[in-house]
PDB file of C-alpha atoms in Angstrom:
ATOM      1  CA  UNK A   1       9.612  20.294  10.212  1.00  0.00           C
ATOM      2  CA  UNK A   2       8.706  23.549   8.173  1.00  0.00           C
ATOM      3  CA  UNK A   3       7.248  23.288   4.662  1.00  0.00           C
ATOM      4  CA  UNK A   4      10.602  25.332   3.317  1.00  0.00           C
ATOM      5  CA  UNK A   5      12.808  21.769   4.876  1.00  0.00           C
ATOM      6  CA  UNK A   6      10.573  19.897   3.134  1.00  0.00           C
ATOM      7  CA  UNK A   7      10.628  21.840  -0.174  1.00  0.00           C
ATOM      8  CA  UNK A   8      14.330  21.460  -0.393  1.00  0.00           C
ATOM      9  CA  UNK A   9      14.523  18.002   0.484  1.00  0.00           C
ATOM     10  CA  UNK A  10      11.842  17.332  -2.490  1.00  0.00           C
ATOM     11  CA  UNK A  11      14.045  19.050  -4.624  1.00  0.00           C
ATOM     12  CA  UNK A  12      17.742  17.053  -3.359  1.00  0.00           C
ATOM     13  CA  UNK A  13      15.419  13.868  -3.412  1.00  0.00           C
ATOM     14  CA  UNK A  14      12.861  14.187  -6.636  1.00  0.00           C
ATOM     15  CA  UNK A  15      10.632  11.850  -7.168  1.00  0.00           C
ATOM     16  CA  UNK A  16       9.505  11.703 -11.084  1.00  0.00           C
ATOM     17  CA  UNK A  17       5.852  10.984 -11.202  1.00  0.00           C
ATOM     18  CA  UNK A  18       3.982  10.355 -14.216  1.00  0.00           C
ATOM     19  CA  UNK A  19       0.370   9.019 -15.297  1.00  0.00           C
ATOM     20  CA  UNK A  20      -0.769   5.474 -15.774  1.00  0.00           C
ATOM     21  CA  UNK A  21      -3.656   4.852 -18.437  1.00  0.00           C
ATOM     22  CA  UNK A  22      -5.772   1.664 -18.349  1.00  0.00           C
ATOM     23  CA  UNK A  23      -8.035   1.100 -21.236  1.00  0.00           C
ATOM     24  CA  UNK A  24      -8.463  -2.348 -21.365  1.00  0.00           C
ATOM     25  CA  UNK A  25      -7.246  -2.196 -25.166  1.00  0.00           C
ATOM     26  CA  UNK A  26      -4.271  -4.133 -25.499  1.00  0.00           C
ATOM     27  CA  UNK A  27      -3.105  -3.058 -22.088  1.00  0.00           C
ATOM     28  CA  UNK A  28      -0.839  -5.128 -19.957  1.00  0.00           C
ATOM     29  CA  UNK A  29      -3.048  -7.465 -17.686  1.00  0.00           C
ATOM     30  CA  UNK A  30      -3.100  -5.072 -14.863  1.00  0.00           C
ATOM     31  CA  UNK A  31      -3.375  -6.160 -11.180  1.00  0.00           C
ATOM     32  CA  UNK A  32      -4.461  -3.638  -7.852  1.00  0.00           C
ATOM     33  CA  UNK A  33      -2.632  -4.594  -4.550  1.00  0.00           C
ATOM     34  CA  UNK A  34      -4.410  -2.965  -1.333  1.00  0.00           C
ATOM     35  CA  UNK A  35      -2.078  -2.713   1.569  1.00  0.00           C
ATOM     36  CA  UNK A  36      -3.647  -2.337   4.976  1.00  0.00           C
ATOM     37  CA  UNK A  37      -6.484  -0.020   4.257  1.00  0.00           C
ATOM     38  CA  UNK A  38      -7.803  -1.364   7.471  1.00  0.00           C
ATOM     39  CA  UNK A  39      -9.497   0.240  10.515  1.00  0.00           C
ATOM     40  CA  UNK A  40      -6.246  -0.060  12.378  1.00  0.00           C
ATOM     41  CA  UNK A  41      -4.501   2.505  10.420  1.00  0.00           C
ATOM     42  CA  UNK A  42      -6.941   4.894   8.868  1.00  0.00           C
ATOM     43  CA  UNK A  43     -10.541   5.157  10.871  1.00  0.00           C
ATOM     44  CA  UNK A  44     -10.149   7.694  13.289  1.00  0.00           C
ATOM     45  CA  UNK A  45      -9.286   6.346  16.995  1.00  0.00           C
ATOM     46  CA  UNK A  46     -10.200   3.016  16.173  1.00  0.00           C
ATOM     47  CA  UNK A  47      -6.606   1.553  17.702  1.00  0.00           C
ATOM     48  CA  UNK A  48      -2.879   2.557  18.646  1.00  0.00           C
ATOM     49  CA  UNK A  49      -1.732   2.661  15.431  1.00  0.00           C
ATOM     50  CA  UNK A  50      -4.929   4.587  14.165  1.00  0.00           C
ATOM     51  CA  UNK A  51      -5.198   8.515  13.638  1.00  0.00           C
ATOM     52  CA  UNK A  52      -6.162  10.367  16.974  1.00  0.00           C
ATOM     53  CA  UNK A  53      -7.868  13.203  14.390  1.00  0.00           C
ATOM     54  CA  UNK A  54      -9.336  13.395  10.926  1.00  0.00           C
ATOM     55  CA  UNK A  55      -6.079  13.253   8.434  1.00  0.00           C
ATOM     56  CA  UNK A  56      -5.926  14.297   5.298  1.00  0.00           C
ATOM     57  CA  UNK A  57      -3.835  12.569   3.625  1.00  0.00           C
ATOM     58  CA  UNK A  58      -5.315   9.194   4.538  1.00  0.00           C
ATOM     59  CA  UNK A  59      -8.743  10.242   4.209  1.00  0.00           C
ATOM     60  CA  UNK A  60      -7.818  10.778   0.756  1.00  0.00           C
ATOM     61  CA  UNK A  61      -6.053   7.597   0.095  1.00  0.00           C
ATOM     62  CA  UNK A  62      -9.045   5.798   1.307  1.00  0.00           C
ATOM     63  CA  UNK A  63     -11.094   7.690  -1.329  1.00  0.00           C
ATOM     64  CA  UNK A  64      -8.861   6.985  -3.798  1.00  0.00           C
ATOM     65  CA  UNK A  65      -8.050   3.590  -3.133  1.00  0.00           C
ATOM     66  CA  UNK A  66     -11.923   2.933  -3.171  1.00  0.00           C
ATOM     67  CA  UNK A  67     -12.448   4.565  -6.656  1.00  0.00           C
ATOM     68  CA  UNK A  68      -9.553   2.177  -7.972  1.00  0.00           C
ATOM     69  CA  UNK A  69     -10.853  -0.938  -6.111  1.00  0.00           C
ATOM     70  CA  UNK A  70     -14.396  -0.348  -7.487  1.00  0.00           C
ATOM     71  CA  UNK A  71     -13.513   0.429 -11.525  1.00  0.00           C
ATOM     72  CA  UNK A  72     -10.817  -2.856 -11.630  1.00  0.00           C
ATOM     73  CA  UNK A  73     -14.071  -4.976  -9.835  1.00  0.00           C
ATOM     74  CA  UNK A  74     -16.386  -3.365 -12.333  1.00  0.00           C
ATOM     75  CA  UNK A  75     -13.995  -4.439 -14.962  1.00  0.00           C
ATOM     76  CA  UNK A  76     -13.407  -8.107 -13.478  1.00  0.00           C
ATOM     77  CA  UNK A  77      -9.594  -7.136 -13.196  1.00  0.00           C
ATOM     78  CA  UNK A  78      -7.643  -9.299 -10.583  1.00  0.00           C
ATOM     79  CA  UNK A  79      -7.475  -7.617  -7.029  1.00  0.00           C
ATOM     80  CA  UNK A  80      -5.422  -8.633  -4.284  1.00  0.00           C
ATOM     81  CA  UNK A  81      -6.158  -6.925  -0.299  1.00  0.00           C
ATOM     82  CA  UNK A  82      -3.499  -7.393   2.816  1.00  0.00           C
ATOM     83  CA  UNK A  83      -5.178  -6.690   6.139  1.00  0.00           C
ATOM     84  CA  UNK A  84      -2.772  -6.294   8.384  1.00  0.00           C
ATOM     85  CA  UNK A  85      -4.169  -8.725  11.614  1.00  0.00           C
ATOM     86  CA  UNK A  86      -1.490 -10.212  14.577  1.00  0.00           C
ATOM     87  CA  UNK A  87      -2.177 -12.598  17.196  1.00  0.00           C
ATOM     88  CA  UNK A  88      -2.655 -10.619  20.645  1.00  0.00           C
ATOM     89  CA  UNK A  89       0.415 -13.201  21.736  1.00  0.00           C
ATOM     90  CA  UNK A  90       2.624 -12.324  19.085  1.00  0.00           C
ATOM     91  CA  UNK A  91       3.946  -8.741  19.457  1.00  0.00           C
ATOM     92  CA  UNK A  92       4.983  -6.752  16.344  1.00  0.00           C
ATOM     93  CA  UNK A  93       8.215  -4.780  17.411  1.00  0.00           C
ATOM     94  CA  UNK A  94       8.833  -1.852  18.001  1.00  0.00           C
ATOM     95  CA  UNK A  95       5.388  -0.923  17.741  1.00  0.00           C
ATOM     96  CA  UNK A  96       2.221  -1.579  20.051  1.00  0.00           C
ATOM     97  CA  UNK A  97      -0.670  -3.992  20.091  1.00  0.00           C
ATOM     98  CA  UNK A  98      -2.497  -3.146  16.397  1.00  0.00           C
ATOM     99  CA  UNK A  99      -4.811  -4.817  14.430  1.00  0.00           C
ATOM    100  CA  UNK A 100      -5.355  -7.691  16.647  1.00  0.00           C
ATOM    101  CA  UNK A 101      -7.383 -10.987  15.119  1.00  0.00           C
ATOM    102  CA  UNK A 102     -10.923 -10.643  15.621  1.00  0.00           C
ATOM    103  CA  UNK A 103     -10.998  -6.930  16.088  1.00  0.00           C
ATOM    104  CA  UNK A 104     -12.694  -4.061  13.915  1.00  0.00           C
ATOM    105  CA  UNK A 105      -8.813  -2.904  14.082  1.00  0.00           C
ATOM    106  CA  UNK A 106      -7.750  -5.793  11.658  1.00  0.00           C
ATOM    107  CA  UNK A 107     -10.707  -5.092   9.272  1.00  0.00           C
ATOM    108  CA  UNK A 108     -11.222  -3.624   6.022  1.00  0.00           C
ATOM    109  CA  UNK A 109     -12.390  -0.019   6.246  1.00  0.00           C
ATOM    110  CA  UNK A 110     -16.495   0.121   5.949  1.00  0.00           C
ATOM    111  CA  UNK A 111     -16.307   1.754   2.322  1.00  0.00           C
ATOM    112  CA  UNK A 112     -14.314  -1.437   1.743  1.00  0.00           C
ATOM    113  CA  UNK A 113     -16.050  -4.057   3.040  1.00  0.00           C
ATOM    114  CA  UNK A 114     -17.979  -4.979   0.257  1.00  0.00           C
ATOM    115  CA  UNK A 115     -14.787  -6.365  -1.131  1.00  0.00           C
ATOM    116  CA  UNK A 116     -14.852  -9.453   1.052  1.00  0.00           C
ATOM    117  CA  UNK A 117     -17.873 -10.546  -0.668  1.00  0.00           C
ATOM    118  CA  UNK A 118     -16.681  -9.569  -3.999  1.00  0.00           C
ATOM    119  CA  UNK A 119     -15.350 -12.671  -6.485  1.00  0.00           C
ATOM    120  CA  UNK A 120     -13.212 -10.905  -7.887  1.00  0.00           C
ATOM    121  CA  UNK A 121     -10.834 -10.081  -4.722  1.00  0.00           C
ATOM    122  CA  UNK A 122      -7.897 -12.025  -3.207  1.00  0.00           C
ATOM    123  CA  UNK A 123      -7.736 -11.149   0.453  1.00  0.00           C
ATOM    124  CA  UNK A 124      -5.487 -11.967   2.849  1.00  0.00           C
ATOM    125  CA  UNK A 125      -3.973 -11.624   6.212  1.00  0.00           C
ATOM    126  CA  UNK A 126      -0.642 -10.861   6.889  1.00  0.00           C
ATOM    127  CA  UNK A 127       0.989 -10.710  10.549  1.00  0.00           C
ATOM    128  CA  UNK A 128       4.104  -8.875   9.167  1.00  0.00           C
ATOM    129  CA  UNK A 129       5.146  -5.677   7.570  1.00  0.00           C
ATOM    130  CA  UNK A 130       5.835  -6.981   4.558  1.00  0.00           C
ATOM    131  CA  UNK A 131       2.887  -8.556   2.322  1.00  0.00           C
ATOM    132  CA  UNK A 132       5.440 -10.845   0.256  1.00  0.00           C
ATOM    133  CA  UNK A 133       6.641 -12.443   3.345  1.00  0.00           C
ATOM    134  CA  UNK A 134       3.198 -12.716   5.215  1.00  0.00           C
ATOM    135  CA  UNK A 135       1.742 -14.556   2.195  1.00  0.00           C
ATOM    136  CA  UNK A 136       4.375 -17.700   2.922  1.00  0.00           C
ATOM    137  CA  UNK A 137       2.430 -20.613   3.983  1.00  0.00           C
ATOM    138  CA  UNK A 138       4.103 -21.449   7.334  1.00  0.00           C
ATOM    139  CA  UNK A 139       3.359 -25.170   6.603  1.00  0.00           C
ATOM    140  CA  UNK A 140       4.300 -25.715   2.616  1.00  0.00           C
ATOM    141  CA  UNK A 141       6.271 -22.366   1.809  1.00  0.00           C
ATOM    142  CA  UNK A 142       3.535 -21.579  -0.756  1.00  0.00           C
ATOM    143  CA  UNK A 143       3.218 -17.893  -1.363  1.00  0.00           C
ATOM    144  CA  UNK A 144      -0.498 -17.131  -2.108  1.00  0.00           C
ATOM    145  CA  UNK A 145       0.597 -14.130  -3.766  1.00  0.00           C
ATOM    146  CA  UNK A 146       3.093 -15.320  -5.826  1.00  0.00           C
ATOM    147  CA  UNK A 147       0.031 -17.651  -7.160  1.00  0.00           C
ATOM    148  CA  UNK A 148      -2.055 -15.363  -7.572  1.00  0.00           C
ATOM    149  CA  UNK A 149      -0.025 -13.222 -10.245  1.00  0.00           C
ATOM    150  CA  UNK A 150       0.776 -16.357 -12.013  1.00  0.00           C
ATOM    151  CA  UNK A 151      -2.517 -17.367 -12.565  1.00  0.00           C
ATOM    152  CA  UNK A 152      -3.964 -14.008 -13.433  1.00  0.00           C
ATOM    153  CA  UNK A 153      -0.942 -13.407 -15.788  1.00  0.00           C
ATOM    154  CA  UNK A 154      -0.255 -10.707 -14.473  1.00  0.00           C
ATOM    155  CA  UNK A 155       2.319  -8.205 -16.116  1.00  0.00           C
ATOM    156  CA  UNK A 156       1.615  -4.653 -14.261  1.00  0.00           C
ATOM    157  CA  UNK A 157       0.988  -4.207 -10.349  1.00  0.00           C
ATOM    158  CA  UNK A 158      -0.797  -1.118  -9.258  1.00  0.00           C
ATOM    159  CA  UNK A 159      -0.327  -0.663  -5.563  1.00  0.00           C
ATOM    160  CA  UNK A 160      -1.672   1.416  -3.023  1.00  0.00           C
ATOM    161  CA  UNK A 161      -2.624   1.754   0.667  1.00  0.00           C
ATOM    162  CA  UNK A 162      -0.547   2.458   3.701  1.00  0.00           C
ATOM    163  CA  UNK A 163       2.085   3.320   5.109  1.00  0.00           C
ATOM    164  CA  UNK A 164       4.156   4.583   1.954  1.00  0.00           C
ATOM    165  CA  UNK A 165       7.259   4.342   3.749  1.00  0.00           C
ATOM    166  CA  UNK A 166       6.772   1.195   5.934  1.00  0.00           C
ATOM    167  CA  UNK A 167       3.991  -1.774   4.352  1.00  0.00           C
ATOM    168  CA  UNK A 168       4.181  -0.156   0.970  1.00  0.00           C
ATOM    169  CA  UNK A 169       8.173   0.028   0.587  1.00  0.00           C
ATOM    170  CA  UNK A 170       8.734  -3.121   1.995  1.00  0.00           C
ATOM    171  CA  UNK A 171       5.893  -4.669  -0.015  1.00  0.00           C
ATOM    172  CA  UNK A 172       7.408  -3.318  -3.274  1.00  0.00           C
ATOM    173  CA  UNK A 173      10.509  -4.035  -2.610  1.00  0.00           C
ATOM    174  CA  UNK A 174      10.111  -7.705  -2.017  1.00  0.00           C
ATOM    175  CA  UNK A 175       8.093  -7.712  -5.427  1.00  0.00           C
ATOM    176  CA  UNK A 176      10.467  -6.368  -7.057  1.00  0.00           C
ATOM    177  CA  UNK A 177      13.144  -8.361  -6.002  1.00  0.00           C
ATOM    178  CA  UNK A 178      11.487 -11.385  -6.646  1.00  0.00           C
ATOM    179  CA  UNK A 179      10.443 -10.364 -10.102  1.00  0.00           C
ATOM    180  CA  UNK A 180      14.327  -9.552 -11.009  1.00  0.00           C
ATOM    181  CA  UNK A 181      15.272 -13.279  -9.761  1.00  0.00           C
ATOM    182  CA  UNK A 182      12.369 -14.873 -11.867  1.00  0.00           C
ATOM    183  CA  UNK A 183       9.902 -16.113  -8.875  1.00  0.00           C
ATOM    184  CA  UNK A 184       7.204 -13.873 -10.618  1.00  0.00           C
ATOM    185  CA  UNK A 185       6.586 -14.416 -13.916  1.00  0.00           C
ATOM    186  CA  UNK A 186       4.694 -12.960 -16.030  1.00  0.00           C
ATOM    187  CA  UNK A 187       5.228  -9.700 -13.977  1.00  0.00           C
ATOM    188  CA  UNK A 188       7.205  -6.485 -15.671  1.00  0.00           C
ATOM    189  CA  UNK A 189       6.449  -3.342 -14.250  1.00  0.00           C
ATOM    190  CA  UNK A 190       5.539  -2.450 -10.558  1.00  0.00           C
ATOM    191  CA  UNK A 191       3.565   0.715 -10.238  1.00  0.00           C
ATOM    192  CA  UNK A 192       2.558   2.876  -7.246  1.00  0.00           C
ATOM    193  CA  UNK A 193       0.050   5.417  -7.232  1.00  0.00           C
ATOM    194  CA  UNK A 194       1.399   8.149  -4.980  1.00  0.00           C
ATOM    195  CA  UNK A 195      -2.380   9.844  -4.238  1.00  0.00           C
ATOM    196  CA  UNK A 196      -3.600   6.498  -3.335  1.00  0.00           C
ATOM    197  CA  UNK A 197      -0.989   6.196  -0.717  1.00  0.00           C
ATOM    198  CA  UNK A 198      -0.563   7.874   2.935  1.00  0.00           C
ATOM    199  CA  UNK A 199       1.459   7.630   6.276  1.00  0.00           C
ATOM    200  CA  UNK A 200       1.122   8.538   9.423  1.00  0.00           C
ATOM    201  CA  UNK A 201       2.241  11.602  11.219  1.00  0.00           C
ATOM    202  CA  UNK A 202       4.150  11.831  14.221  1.00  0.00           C
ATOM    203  CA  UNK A 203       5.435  15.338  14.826  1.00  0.00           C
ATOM    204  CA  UNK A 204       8.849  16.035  17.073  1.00  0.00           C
ATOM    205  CA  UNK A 205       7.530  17.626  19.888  1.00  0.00           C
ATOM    206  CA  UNK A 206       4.972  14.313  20.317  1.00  0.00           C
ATOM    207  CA  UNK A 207       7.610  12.133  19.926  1.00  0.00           C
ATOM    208  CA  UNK A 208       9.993  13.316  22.591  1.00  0.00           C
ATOM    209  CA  UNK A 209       7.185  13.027  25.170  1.00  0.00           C
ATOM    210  CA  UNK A 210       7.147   9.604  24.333  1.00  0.00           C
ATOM    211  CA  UNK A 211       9.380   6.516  25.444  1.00  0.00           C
ATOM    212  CA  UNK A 212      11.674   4.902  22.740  1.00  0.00           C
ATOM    213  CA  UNK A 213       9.412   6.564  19.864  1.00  0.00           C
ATOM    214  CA  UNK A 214      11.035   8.339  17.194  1.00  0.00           C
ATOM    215  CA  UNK A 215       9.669  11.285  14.887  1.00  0.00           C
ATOM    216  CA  UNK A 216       8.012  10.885  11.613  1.00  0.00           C
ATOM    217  CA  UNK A 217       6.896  13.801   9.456  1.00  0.00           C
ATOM    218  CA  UNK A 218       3.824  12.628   7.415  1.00  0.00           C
ATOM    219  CA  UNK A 219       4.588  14.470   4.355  1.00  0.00           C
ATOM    220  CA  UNK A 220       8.655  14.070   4.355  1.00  0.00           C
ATOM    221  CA  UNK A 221       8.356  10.342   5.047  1.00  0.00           C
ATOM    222  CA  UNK A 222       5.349  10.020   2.438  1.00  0.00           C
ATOM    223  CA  UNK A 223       7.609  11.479   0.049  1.00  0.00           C
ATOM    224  CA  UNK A 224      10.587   9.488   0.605  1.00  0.00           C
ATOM    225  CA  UNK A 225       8.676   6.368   0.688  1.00  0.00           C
ATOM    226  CA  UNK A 226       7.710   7.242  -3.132  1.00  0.00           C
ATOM    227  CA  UNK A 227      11.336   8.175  -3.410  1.00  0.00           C
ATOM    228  CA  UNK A 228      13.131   4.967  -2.080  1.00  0.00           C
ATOM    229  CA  UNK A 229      10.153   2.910  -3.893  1.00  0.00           C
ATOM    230  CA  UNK A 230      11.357   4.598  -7.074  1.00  0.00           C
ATOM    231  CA  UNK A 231      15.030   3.494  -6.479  1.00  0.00           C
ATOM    232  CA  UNK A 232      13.959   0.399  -6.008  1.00  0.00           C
ATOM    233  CA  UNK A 233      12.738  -0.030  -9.371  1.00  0.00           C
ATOM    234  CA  UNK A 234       9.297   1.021  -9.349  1.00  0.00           C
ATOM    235  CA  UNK A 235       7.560   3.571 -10.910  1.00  0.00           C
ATOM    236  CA  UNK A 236       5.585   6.061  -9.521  1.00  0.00           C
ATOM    237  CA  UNK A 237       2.510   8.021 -10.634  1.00  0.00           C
ATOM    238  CA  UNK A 238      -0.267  10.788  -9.312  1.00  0.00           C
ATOM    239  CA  UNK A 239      -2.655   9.711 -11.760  1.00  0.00           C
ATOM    240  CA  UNK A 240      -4.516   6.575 -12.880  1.00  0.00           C
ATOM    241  CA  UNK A 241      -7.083   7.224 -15.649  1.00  0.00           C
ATOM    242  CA  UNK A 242      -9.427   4.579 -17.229  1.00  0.00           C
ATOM    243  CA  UNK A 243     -10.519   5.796 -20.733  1.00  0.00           C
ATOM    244  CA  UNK A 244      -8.748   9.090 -22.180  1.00  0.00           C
ATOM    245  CA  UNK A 245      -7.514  11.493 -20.077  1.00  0.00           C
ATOM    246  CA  UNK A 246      -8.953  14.711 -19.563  1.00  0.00           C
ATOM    247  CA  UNK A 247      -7.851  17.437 -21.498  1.00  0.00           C
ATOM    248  CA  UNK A 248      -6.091  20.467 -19.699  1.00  0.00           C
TER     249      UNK A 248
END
């Protein structure tokens, strides 16, 4: 899909982005949701689901998702990590094997990994596309996240990670649902950082070589995962400062 398609479809389909400021002063208790920034689905060949070649627009959301990750651990501010991880048994239609349990696949990427050790980070494992969902206790019905904004009183979610369209939507979505029926006080806003976000690219001519695989654009579909988040209630931004902005 040319650049011109994608241009006009921006326009038909805007998505308003604006800037999110964190200075600690005052500010809604702010908590960062990782989504999947695993080896799976950004470190180059490392599985099915992984990029065959360098990408740009996840190597970016790594970076950025990294800088974000480190200042809100810096700052002791609550932090919550899916890794998307499935049991080689269980098969995750319609895609193939990815992120299988107790493979690099299913793992945080190494620039990362330091938040497994970090106090200050939730992680957890979810064996569905949607991080609401996988954070049910099978046994109970607990929700780990739902806890976990509860008892950091949390009012503002900052999310990130990948794929905007797929993990990310449905992620958001969920939240936001629950939110509006009252299963997650304190919460109030849902934010997602459109830089710190990415999806994967699957161009036409790749597709139709392949059996019961459909396209997807990576910059179309990025953008109208930002766009469907936004009608779902959420608000999007391209910039998260902590301190002043800069001045133009």
């Amino acid at each position: 899909m040319g650049s011109p398609t994608i241009d006009l479809l921006k326009m038909e389909l805007p998505v308003e982005e604006g800037r999110l400021h964190l200075n600690g002063d005052g500010v809604k208790t702010t908590g960062l949701v990782l989504i999947d920034v695993v080896n799976g689905f950004c470190t180059v060949g490392a599985g099915n689901l992984a990029p065959k070649v360098a990408d740009k627009q996840i190597s970016e959301m790594v970076e950025e998702s990294v800088r974000i990750a480190r200042l809100f651990c810096e700052k002791k501010w609550p932090v919550f990590a899916f890794l998307d991880t499935h049991h080689p048994d269980i098969p995750e239609h319609p895609y193939p094997p990815h992120c299988i349990l107790g493979t690099d696949e299913a793992n945080l990427v190494p620039a990362l990994q330091w938040l497994e050790n970090d106090p200050n980070a939730t992680l957890r494992r979810k064996d569905c596309i949607d991080g609401f969902l996988g954070s049910i206790d099978k046994h109970d019905g607990s929700n780990v996240f739902v806890d976990w904004v509860r008892n950091n009183d949390i009012k503002l979610l900052l999310v990130v990670g990948i794929c905007t369209d797929i993990c990310v939507l449905d992620f958001v979505s969920s939240a936001l649902s629950a939110r509006n029926r009252g299963f997650l006080s304190p919460l109030e806003d849902v934010v997602v950082y459109s830089r710190a976000c990415a999806t994967y690219d699957l161009p036409l001519h790749i597709a139709n070589t392949l059996k019961d695989t459909i396209a997807h654009p990576q910059e179309l579909m990025h953008h109208i995962g930002l766009y469907m988040a936004q009608g779902r209630g959420a608000k999007v931004v391209s910039e998260v400062a902590f301190g002043a902005f800069p001045q133009p």
